[in-house]
Amino acid sequence: MRLNWSDVTPKNMWLNRRQLMAGGAALLATPALARIEAAKSAYSTDEEPNSLEDITSYNNFYEFGTGKGDPAEYAGGLTVDPWSITIDGLVDKPGTYDLADVMKDQPLEERIYRFRCVEAWSMVVPWIGFQLSGLLDRVGVQPSAKFVAFETLVRPEEMPGVASPFIEWPYREGLRLDEAMHPLTILATGLYGEPMPKQNGAPIRLVVPWKYGFKSIKSIVRISLTDKMPPTTWNMLQPSEYGFYSNVNPTVDHPRWSQASERRIGTGLFGGRQDTLMFNGYEAEVAPLYAGQDLAVDF
Ligand code: MTE
């Protein structure tokens, strides 16, 4: 059973989830709602999500500027329909796919994830998305592939920030194949039960909840399977500060600040500081991926 936007009015979906939590199973109106509820219990945190206002007004999306308010101010002009993604490299079915084809038959779920930025702030976000593994399985990953590389759109006429040479555009990110195939790794197409706001990476972005937020690349137009560790934006800019893995790790500080604690956005300027958890709280699920690696070296 796949959730379509047409199955349910998005706002009602969120409302109904709240009602479900308060009222129990009697309020299960449609199978689509049950589907979301089931997914949440498997992978979601019980923590209270940040408000839609917090999530859509305090952003990093350098294509629209470096200020936290710039994406909300300038991303409105981004054209997200039509949208296609080129999938190439070591795959059986390379091609340029319409977003609808990318999403076809991939079960959408609500995943309430902790989101920890390298700048030592955090949020809790109710994403809507599907597992990246489902898409990779469909295009057929060849046995020689070891990494997945991602690129964001570059469209200067709609993205005022790309005039700055500070980053070598396109913004790019990468994962090891086993990280990309992990069930926690999703391509998100919405949040709070609605299509993805532009400032959060419409129409489709990566979310890897055990890694610092910059790994979660927005507005993806290319996914390439490779046999070599791909170059990534922050690692290219400052390799001593931003490693390829960038797993959330309170015991490995950023050279210029501590990573031991974080400020939860929306909890007030003076409260809301909390200890950062190993792998952002997803240690039980993902620690086995790094067995035998020294995480101070592979940071
Ligand atoms: N993706 C692109 N294309 N450009 C960016 O500047 N910023 C990253 C990441 N993905 C960024 C990006 C950083 S630093 C963070 S913390 C998150 O997006 C922020 O996601 P949010 O605005 O949805 O909270």
Coordinates of C-alpha atoms and ligand atoms in Angstrom, one line a residue:
M1 CA 0.0 0.0 0.0
R2 CA 1.6 3.2 -1.2
L3 CA 0.6 6.6 0.1
N4 CA -0.2 9.1 -2.6
W5 CA -0.7 12.8 -2.1
S6 CA -4.2 12.1 -3.5
D7 CA -4.9 9.5 -0.9
V8 CA -5.2 12.1 1.8
T9 CA -5.2 15.8 2.2
P10 CA -1.8 16.5 3.5
K11 CA -2.8 18.9 6.4
N12 CA -5.4 16.4 7.5
M13 CA -2.8 13.7 7.4
W14 CA -0.8 15.5 10.1
L15 CA -3.9 16.4 12.1
N16 CA -5.0 12.8 11.9
R17 CA -1.7 11.5 13.1
R18 CA -2.0 13.8 16.1
Q19 CA -5.5 12.6 16.7
L20 CA -4.4 9.0 16.4
M21 CA -1.8 9.6 19.1
A22 CA -4.4 11.1 21.3
G23 CA -7.4 8.9 20.4
G24 CA -6.0 5.5 19.5
A25 CA -6.8 3.2 16.7
A26 CA -10.5 4.0 16.5
L27 CA -9.6 7.1 14.5
L28 CA -7.9 5.1 11.8
A29 CA -9.8 6.5 8.8
T30 CA -8.0 5.0 5.8
P31 CA -5.3 2.4 5.2
A32 CA -3.1 5.2 4.1
L33 CA -3.1 6.7 7.6
A34 CA -2.4 3.3 9.1
R35 CA 0.6 3.0 6.8
I36 CA 2.1 6.2 8.1
E37 CA 1.5 5.3 11.7
A38 CA 3.2 1.9 11.2
A39 CA 6.2 3.4 9.6
K40 CA 6.6 5.9 12.4
S41 CA 6.7 3.3 15.1
A42 CA 9.5 1.5 13.3
Y43 CA 11.9 4.4 12.6
S44 CA 10.8 7.6 14.2
T45 CA 11.9 9.2 17.4
D46 CA 9.2 9.9 20.1
E47 CA 10.7 13.4 20.5
E48 CA 8.4 16.4 19.8
P49 CA 9.0 17.7 16.3
N50 CA 10.2 21.3 15.9
S51 CA 7.5 23.7 14.6
L52 CA 7.0 24.1 10.8
E53 CA 8.1 27.7 11.4
D54 CA 11.4 26.7 12.9
I55 CA 12.0 24.1 10.2
T56 CA 11.3 26.5 7.4
S57 CA 12.9 29.7 8.6
Y58 CA 16.3 28.6 10.0
N59 CA 18.1 26.9 7.1
N60 CA 21.4 26.2 5.4
F61 CA 21.0 26.3 1.6
Y62 CA 24.0 28.2 0.2
E63 CA 22.6 28.3 -3.3
F64 CA 20.3 31.0 -1.9
G65 CA 22.8 32.8 0.4
T66 CA 24.8 32.1 3.5
G67 CA 22.3 33.6 6.0
K68 CA 19.9 31.4 8.0
G69 CA 17.0 33.4 6.6
D70 CA 18.2 33.6 3.0
P71 CA 16.7 30.3 1.8
A72 CA 13.2 31.2 3.1
E73 CA 13.6 34.6 1.5
Y74 CA 15.0 33.7 -1.9
A75 CA 14.1 30.0 -2.6
G76 CA 10.5 30.9 -3.5
G77 CA 11.5 31.4 -7.2
L78 CA 13.0 28.0 -7.6
T79 CA 11.1 26.0 -10.3
V80 CA 10.7 22.5 -9.0
D81 CA 8.2 21.1 -11.6
P82 CA 9.3 19.7 -14.0
W83 CA 12.1 17.9 -12.2
S84 CA 14.3 15.1 -13.3
I85 CA 17.3 13.2 -11.8
T86 CA 20.1 11.7 -13.8
I87 CA 21.2 8.3 -12.4
D88 CA 24.4 7.2 -14.0
G89 CA 27.7 5.4 -13.4
L90 CA 27.8 1.8 -12.3
V91 CA 24.1 1.0 -12.7
D92 CA 22.3 -1.4 -15.0
K93 CA 19.6 1.2 -15.9
P94 CA 21.2 4.6 -16.3
G95 CA 19.1 7.4 -17.4
T96 CA 17.4 10.7 -16.7
Y97 CA 14.2 10.0 -14.9
D98 CA 11.3 12.3 -14.2
L99 CA 10.6 12.8 -10.5
A100 CA 7.4 10.8 -10.8
D101 CA 9.4 7.9 -12.2
V102 CA 11.9 8.1 -9.4
M103 CA 9.1 8.0 -6.9
K104 CA 7.1 5.3 -8.7
D105 CA 6.2 2.4 -6.4
Q106 CA 8.5 3.6 -3.6
P107 CA 6.5 3.5 -0.4
L108 CA 6.3 7.0 1.2
E109 CA 6.5 7.0 4.9
E110 CA 6.6 9.6 7.7
R111 CA 10.0 9.5 9.5
I112 CA 10.4 11.7 12.5
Y113 CA 14.2 12.0 12.7
R114 CA 16.6 13.9 14.9
F115 CA 18.7 16.3 12.7
R116 CA 22.0 17.5 14.0
C117 CA 23.9 20.2 12.2
V118 CA 27.7 20.4 12.3
E119 CA 27.2 23.9 13.8
A120 CA 26.0 22.3 17.0
W121 CA 22.3 23.0 16.7
S122 CA 19.6 20.4 16.2
M123 CA 16.0 19.9 15.3
V124 CA 13.4 17.1 15.1
V125 CA 11.8 17.0 11.7
P126 CA 8.8 14.9 10.5
W127 CA 10.0 14.0 7.0
I128 CA 8.0 12.3 4.3
G129 CA 10.2 10.1 2.1
F130 CA 11.2 6.7 1.0
Q131 CA 14.3 4.6 1.4
L132 CA 17.1 5.4 -1.0
S133 CA 17.8 1.6 -1.2
G134 CA 14.5 1.1 -3.0
L135 CA 15.5 3.4 -5.8
L136 CA 19.1 1.9 -6.0
D137 CA 17.6 -1.6 -6.2
R138 CA 15.4 -0.5 -9.0
V139 CA 18.1 0.9 -11.2
G140 CA 20.4 -2.0 -10.4
V141 CA 23.7 -1.3 -8.7
Q142 CA 26.6 -3.1 -10.3
P143 CA 28.9 -5.2 -8.2
S144 CA 31.9 -2.9 -8.7
A145 CA 30.0 0.1 -7.2
K146 CA 31.3 1.2 -3.8
F147 CA 30.0 4.8 -3.4
V148 CA 27.1 6.9 -4.3
A149 CA 27.7 10.6 -5.3
F150 CA 24.9 13.2 -5.3
E151 CA 24.7 16.7 -6.9
T152 CA 22.3 19.6 -6.5
L153 CA 20.8 21.7 -9.2
V154 CA 22.8 24.8 -10.4
R155 CA 20.5 27.4 -11.9
P156 CA 22.0 30.8 -11.5
E157 CA 18.9 32.7 -12.6
E158 CA 16.9 31.2 -9.7
M159 CA 19.7 30.7 -7.2
P160 CA 21.3 34.0 -6.2
G161 CA 23.9 32.3 -4.0
V162 CA 25.7 30.5 -6.8
A163 CA 27.1 33.8 -7.9
S164 CA 29.5 33.4 -5.0
P165 CA 32.6 31.5 -5.8
F166 CA 32.9 30.4 -2.1
I167 CA 31.7 26.9 -3.1
E168 CA 32.6 25.2 -6.3
W169 CA 29.1 24.4 -7.6
P170 CA 27.3 22.1 -7.8
Y171 CA 27.0 21.3 -4.1
R172 CA 27.9 17.7 -3.9
E173 CA 27.8 14.9 -1.3
G174 CA 28.6 11.2 -1.1
L175 CA 27.9 8.1 0.8
R176 CA 29.6 4.7 1.0
L177 CA 27.3 2.1 -0.7
D178 CA 26.4 0.4 2.6
E179 CA 25.5 3.7 4.1
A180 CA 23.3 4.5 1.1
M181 CA 21.6 1.2 1.3
H182 CA 20.9 1.5 5.1
P183 CA 17.1 1.6 5.8
L184 CA 17.5 4.8 7.8
T185 CA 18.8 6.7 4.7
I186 CA 15.9 8.3 2.9
L187 CA 15.1 10.5 -0.1
A188 CA 12.6 13.0 1.4
T189 CA 10.0 14.6 -0.7
G190 CA 8.1 16.4 2.0
L191 CA 7.8 17.3 5.7
Y192 CA 4.9 17.8 8.0
G193 CA 2.7 15.9 5.6
E194 CA 3.2 18.4 2.8
P195 CA 5.5 18.5 -0.3
M196 CA 9.0 19.7 0.5
P197 CA 9.3 23.4 1.2
K198 CA 11.7 25.0 -1.3
Q199 CA 14.1 26.2 1.4
N200 CA 14.3 22.6 2.7
G201 CA 15.4 21.2 -0.6
A202 CA 12.4 20.8 -2.9
P203 CA 11.4 18.7 -4.6
I204 CA 13.7 15.9 -3.3
R205 CA 16.6 15.8 -0.9
L206 CA 18.7 13.2 1.0
V207 CA 18.3 12.7 4.8
V208 CA 21.0 10.7 6.6
P209 CA 20.0 11.1 10.3
W210 CA 23.2 9.8 11.9
K211 CA 25.4 12.2 10.0
Y212 CA 25.9 15.9 10.3
G213 CA 23.2 17.8 8.4
F214 CA 25.5 19.0 5.6
K215 CA 25.5 15.4 4.2
S216 CA 21.8 15.7 3.6
I217 CA 22.1 17.3 0.2
K218 CA 19.1 19.2 -1.2
S219 CA 17.3 19.6 -4.5
I220 CA 19.1 16.6 -6.1
V221 CA 19.5 16.3 -9.9
R222 CA 22.2 13.7 -10.2
I223 CA 23.0 10.3 -8.4
S224 CA 26.1 8.5 -9.6
L225 CA 27.4 5.1 -8.6
T226 CA 31.2 5.0 -8.5
D227 CA 34.0 2.8 -7.4
K228 CA 36.0 5.7 -5.9
M229 CA 35.2 7.9 -2.9
P230 CA 33.6 11.0 -4.5
P231 CA 34.6 14.6 -3.8
T232 CA 32.2 16.3 -1.4
T233 CA 31.6 20.1 -1.0
W234 CA 32.7 20.6 2.6
N235 CA 35.6 18.2 2.4
M236 CA 36.8 20.0 -0.7
L237 CA 36.6 23.3 1.1
Q238 CA 38.3 22.3 4.3
P239 CA 39.3 18.6 4.6
S240 CA 40.8 19.0 8.1
E241 CA 37.4 20.1 9.4
Y242 CA 34.9 18.1 7.4
G243 CA 35.6 14.4 6.8
F244 CA 33.9 12.2 4.2
Y245 CA 32.0 10.3 6.8
S246 CA 30.9 13.1 9.1
N247 CA 29.1 10.8 11.4
V248 CA 27.7 12.7 14.4
N249 CA 30.3 12.0 17.2
P250 CA 30.4 13.8 20.5
T251 CA 33.9 12.5 21.2
V252 CA 35.5 14.0 18.0
D253 CA 35.4 17.8 18.1
H254 CA 35.4 20.1 15.2
P255 CA 38.8 21.8 15.2
R256 CA 37.2 25.1 16.1
W257 CA 34.4 24.0 18.5
S258 CA 33.1 21.2 20.6
Q259 CA 30.7 18.6 19.3
A260 CA 29.8 17.2 22.7
S261 CA 26.5 19.1 23.0
E262 CA 23.9 20.8 20.9
R263 CA 21.3 23.6 21.1
R264 CA 17.8 22.3 20.2
I265 CA 16.3 25.1 18.0
G266 CA 13.0 26.4 19.3
T267 CA 13.7 25.8 23.0
G268 CA 14.8 29.3 23.8
L269 CA 18.2 31.0 23.8
F270 CA 19.2 30.0 27.3
G271 CA 17.6 26.6 27.6
G272 CA 17.6 23.6 25.4
R273 CA 21.3 22.6 25.4
Q274 CA 21.6 18.8 25.5
D275 CA 24.3 16.2 25.2
T276 CA 24.9 15.0 21.6
L277 CA 24.5 11.3 21.2
M278 CA 26.8 9.0 19.4
F279 CA 25.6 8.7 15.8
N280 CA 23.0 11.2 16.8
G281 CA 21.2 8.5 18.7
Y282 CA 21.1 5.9 15.9
E283 CA 24.1 4.0 17.3
A284 CA 22.3 0.7 17.6
E285 CA 21.3 0.8 14.0
V286 CA 24.4 2.1 12.3
A287 CA 27.5 1.3 14.5
P288 CA 28.0 -2.1 12.8
L289 CA 28.6 -0.2 9.5
Y290 CA 31.9 1.1 11.0
A291 CA 33.1 -2.0 12.9
G292 CA 36.9 -2.0 12.8
Q293 CA 37.2 1.7 11.7
D294 CA 38.9 4.3 13.9
L295 CA 36.3 7.0 14.0
A296 CA 38.9 9.7 15.0
V297 CA 40.7 9.0 11.7
D298 CA 37.6 8.3 9.6
F299 CA 35.8 11.4 10.9
Ligands
MTE1 N1 22.3 21.1 0.2 C1 22.6 22.0 -0.7 N2 22.4 21.8 -2.0 N3 23.2 23.2 -0.3 C2 23.4 23.5 1.0 O1 23.9 24.6 1.3 N4 23.3 22.8 3.3 C3 23.5 21.6 4.1 C4 22.4 20.5 3.9 N5 22.1 20.4 2.5 C5 23.1 22.5 2.0 C6 22.5 21.3 1.5 C7 23.5 21.9 5.6 S1 25.0 22.6 6.1 C8 22.5 21.6 6.4 S2 22.7 21.8 8.1 C9 21.2 21.1 5.9 O2 21.2 21.0 4.5 C10 20.1 22.0 6.4 O3 18.9 21.5 6.1 P1 17.6 22.2 6.5 O4 17.7 23.6 6.0 O5 16.4 21.5 5.9 O6 17.5 22.2 8.0

